[in-house]
Short mmCIF file of C-alpha atoms in Angstrom, two decimals:
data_model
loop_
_atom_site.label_atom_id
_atom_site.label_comp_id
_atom_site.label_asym_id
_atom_site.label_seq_id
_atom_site.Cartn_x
_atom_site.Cartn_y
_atom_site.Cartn_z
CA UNK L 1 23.17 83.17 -21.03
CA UNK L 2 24.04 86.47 -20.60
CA UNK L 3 23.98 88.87 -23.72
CA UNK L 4 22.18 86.06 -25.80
CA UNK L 5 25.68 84.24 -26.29
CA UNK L 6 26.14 80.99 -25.71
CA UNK L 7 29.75 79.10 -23.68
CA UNK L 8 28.37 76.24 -25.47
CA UNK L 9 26.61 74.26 -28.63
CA UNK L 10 25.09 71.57 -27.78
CA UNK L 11 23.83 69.49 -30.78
CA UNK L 12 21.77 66.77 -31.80
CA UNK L 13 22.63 64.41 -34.27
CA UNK L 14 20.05 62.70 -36.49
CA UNK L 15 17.74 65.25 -38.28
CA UNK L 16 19.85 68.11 -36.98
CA UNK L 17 23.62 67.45 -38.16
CA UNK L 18 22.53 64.16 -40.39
CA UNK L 19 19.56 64.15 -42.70
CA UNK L 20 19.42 60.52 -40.82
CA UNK L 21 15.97 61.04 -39.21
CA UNK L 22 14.34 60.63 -42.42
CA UNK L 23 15.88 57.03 -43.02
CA UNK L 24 15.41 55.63 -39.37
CA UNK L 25 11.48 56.52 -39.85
CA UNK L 26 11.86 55.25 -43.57
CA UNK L 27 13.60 52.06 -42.36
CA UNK L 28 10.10 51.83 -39.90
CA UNK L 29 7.76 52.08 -42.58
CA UNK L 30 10.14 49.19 -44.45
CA UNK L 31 9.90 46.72 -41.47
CA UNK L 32 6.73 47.31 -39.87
CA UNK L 33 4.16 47.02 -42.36
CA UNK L 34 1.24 47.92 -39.99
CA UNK L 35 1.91 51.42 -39.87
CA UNK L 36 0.22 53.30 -42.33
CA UNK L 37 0.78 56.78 -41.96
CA UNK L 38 3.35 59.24 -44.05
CA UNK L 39 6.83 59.50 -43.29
CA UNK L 40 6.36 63.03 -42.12
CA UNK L 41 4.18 62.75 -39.86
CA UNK L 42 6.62 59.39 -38.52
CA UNK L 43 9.25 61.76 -37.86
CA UNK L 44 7.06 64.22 -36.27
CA UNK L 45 5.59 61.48 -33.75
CA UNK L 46 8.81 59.64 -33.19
CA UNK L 47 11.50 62.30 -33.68
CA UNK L 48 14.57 62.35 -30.57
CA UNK L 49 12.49 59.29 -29.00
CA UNK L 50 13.78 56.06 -27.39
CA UNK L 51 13.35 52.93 -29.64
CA UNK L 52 11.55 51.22 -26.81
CA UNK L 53 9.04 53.38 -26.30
CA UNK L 54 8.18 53.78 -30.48
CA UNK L 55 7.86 49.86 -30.58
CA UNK L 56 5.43 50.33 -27.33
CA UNK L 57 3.61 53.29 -29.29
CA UNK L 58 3.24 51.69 -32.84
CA UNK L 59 1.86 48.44 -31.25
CA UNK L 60 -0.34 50.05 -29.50
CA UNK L 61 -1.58 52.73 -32.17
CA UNK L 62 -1.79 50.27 -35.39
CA UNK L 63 -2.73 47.02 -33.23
CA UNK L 64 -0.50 44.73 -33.85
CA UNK L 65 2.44 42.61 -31.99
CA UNK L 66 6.06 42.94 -33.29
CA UNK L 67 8.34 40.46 -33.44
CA UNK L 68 11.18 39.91 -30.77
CA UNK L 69 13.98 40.71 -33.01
CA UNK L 70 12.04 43.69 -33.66
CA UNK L 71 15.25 45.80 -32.89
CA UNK L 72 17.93 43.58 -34.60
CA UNK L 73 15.55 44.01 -38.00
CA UNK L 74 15.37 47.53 -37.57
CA UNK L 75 18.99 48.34 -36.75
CA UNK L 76 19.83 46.31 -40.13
CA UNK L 77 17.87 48.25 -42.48
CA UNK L 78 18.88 51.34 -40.69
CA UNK L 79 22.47 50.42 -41.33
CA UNK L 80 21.46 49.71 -44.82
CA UNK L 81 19.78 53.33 -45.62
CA UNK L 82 22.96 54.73 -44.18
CA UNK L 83 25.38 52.45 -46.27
CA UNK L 84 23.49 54.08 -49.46
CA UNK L 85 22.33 57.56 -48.51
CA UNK L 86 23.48 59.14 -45.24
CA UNK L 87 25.16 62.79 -45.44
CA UNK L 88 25.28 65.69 -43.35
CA UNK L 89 22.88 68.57 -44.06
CA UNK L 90 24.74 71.36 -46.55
CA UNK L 91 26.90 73.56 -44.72
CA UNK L 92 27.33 71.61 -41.49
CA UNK L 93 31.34 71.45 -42.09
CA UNK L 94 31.53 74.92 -42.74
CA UNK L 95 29.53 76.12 -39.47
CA UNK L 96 31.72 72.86 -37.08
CA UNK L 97 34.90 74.16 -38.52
CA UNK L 98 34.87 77.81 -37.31
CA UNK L 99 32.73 77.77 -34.35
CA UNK L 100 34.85 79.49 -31.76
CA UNK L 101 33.18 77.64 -28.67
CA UNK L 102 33.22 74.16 -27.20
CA UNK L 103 30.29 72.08 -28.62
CA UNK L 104 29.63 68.39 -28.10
CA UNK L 105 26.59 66.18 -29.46
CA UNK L 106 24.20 64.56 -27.53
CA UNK L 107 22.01 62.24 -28.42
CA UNK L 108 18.94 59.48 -27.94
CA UNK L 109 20.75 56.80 -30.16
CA UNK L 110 23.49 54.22 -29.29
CA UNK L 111 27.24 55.78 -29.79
CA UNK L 112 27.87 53.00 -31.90
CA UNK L 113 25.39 53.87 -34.51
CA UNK L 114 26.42 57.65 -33.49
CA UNK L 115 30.20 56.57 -34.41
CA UNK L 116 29.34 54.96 -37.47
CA UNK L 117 27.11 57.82 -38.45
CA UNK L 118 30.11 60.17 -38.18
CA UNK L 119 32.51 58.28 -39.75
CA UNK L 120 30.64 57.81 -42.85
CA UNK L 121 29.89 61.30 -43.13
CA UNK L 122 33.48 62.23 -42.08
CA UNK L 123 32.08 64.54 -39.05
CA UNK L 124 34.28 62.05 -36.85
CA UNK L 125 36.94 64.45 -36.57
CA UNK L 126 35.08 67.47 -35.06
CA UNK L 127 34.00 65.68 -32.02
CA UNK L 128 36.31 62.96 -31.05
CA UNK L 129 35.40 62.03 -27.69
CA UNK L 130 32.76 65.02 -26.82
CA UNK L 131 30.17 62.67 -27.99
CA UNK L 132 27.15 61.80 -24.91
CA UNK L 133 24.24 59.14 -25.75
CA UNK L 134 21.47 58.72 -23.89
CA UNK L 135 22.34 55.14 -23.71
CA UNK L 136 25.59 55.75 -21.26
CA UNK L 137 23.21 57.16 -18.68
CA UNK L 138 20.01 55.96 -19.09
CA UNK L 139 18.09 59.20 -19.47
CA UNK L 140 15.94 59.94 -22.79
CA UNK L 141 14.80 62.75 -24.43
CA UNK L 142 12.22 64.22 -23.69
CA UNK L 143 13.68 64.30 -20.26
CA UNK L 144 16.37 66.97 -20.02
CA UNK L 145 19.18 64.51 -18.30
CA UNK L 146 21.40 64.14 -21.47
CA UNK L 147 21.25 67.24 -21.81
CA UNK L 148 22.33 68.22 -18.26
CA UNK L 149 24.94 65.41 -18.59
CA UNK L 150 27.09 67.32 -21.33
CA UNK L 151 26.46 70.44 -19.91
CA UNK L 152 28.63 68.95 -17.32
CA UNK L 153 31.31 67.15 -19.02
CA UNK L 154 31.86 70.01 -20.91
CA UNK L 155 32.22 71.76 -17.38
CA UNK L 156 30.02 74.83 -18.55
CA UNK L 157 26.20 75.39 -16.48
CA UNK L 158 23.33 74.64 -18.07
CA UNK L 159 22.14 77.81 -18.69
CA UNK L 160 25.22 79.42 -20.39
CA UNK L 161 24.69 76.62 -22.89
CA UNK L 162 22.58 76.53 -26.13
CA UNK L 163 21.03 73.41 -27.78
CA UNK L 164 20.58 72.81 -31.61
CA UNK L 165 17.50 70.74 -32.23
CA UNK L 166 15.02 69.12 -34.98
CA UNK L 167 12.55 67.24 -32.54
CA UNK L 168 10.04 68.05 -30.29
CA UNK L 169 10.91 65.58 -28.10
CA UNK L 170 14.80 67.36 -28.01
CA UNK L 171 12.97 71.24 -27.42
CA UNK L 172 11.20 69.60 -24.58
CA UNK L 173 14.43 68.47 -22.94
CA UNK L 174 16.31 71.58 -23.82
CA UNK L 175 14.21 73.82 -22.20
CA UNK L 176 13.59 71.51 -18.82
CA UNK L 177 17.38 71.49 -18.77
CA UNK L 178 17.11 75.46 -18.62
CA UNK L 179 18.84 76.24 -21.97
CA UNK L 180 18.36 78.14 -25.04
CA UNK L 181 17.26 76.10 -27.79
CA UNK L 182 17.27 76.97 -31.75
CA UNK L 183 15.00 74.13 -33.93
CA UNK L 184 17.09 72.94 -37.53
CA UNK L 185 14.02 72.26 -39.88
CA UNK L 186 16.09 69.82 -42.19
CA UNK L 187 14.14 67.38 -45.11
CA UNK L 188 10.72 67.01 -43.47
CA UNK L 189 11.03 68.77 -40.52
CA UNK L 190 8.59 71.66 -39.85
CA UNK L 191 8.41 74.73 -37.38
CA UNK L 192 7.42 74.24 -34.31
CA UNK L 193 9.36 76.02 -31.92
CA UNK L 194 10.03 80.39 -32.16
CA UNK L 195 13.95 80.02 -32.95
CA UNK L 196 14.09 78.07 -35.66
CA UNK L 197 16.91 78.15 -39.24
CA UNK L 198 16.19 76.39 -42.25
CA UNK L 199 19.79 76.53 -43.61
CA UNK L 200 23.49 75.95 -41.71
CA UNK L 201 24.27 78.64 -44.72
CA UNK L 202 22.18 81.21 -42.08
CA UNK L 203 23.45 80.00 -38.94
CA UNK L 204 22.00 82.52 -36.76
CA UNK L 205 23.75 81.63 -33.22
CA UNK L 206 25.32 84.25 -32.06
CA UNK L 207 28.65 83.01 -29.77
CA UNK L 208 32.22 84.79 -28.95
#
């Protein structure tokens, strides 16, 4: 990324555009009464994963088996939380609506919760079809191949693009896929990486 600016944003959604990752761990604690740990520290172990693999790692870490419809549960009271409280984080419009650069989202969920998601907060309209889920190609963060996948459909290399994450899970990925990557610490959602904002009111990406 020469001269620090960046052909491309590549975001996240949930936690990073959406104050969302704070209801799917909240709709967790409401369905699976085993787990018995805060909500920060949830989102911290689960943030940007793969459902799959966070029903493998809660049965396994607070011993007990969930039920089949496990998913099906979960995606209901996820839809619920949304229904009632989903928004974008303060200031997202503002910084989507004069970004001078291609940017795209993508993401560990399904599109259709991703689509629903962006319709209720009325984001629909900034990224029409540049939307990429790890779900169309089988690769999950933390592996970097979502990552590289919109680099690609967005026809720009890897390394001219720059990644907007909350997890550290989504870091991971960003930096295998050899791109920059800035950390949103949103609701619960502390520091761990060096770039990090706090605010889309100090957007601090610098692009042309």
């Amino acid at each position: 990324m020469e001269n620090n600016v960046a052909e491309c944003v590549i975001f996240d959604m949930d936690g990073t555009l959406l104050d969302s990752e704070r209801l799917c761990n909240q709709a967790l604690l409401d369905t699976i009464p085993e787990i018995n740990i805060p909500l920060d520290e949830l989102i911290c172990m689960f943030g940007g994963r793969r459902l799959a693999w966070m029903f493998d790692q809660i049965e396994s870490r607070f011993d007990c088996v969930l039920p089949e419809n496990i998913e099906q549960i979960y995606r209901t009271r996820v839809s619920e939380l949304f229904e009632t409280d989903l928004c974008a984080f303060p200031g997202v419009r503002d910084v989507l609506a004069t970004l001078t650069v291609p940017y795209c989202i993508a993401t560990s969920a399904p599109r259709t919760k991703v689509m629903h998601a962006l319709k209720k907060t009325q984001l629909s309209e900034f990224f029409k079809d540049r939307i990429f889920s790890s779900y169309d190609i089988g690769s999950w963060k933390p592996d970097p191949g979502i990552f590289l996948h919109a680099a690609h459909q967005m026809n720009i290399s890897a390394q001219n693009c720059l990644v907007v994450e909350d997890s550290e899970a989504g870091i991971q990925a960003a930096k295998s896929a050899n791109m920059r990557v800035i950390q949103f610490c949103g609701a619960l959602t502390q520091p761990i990486h060096d770039e990090f904002f706090k605010s889309y009111y100090d957007f601090p990406i610098p692009v042309s």
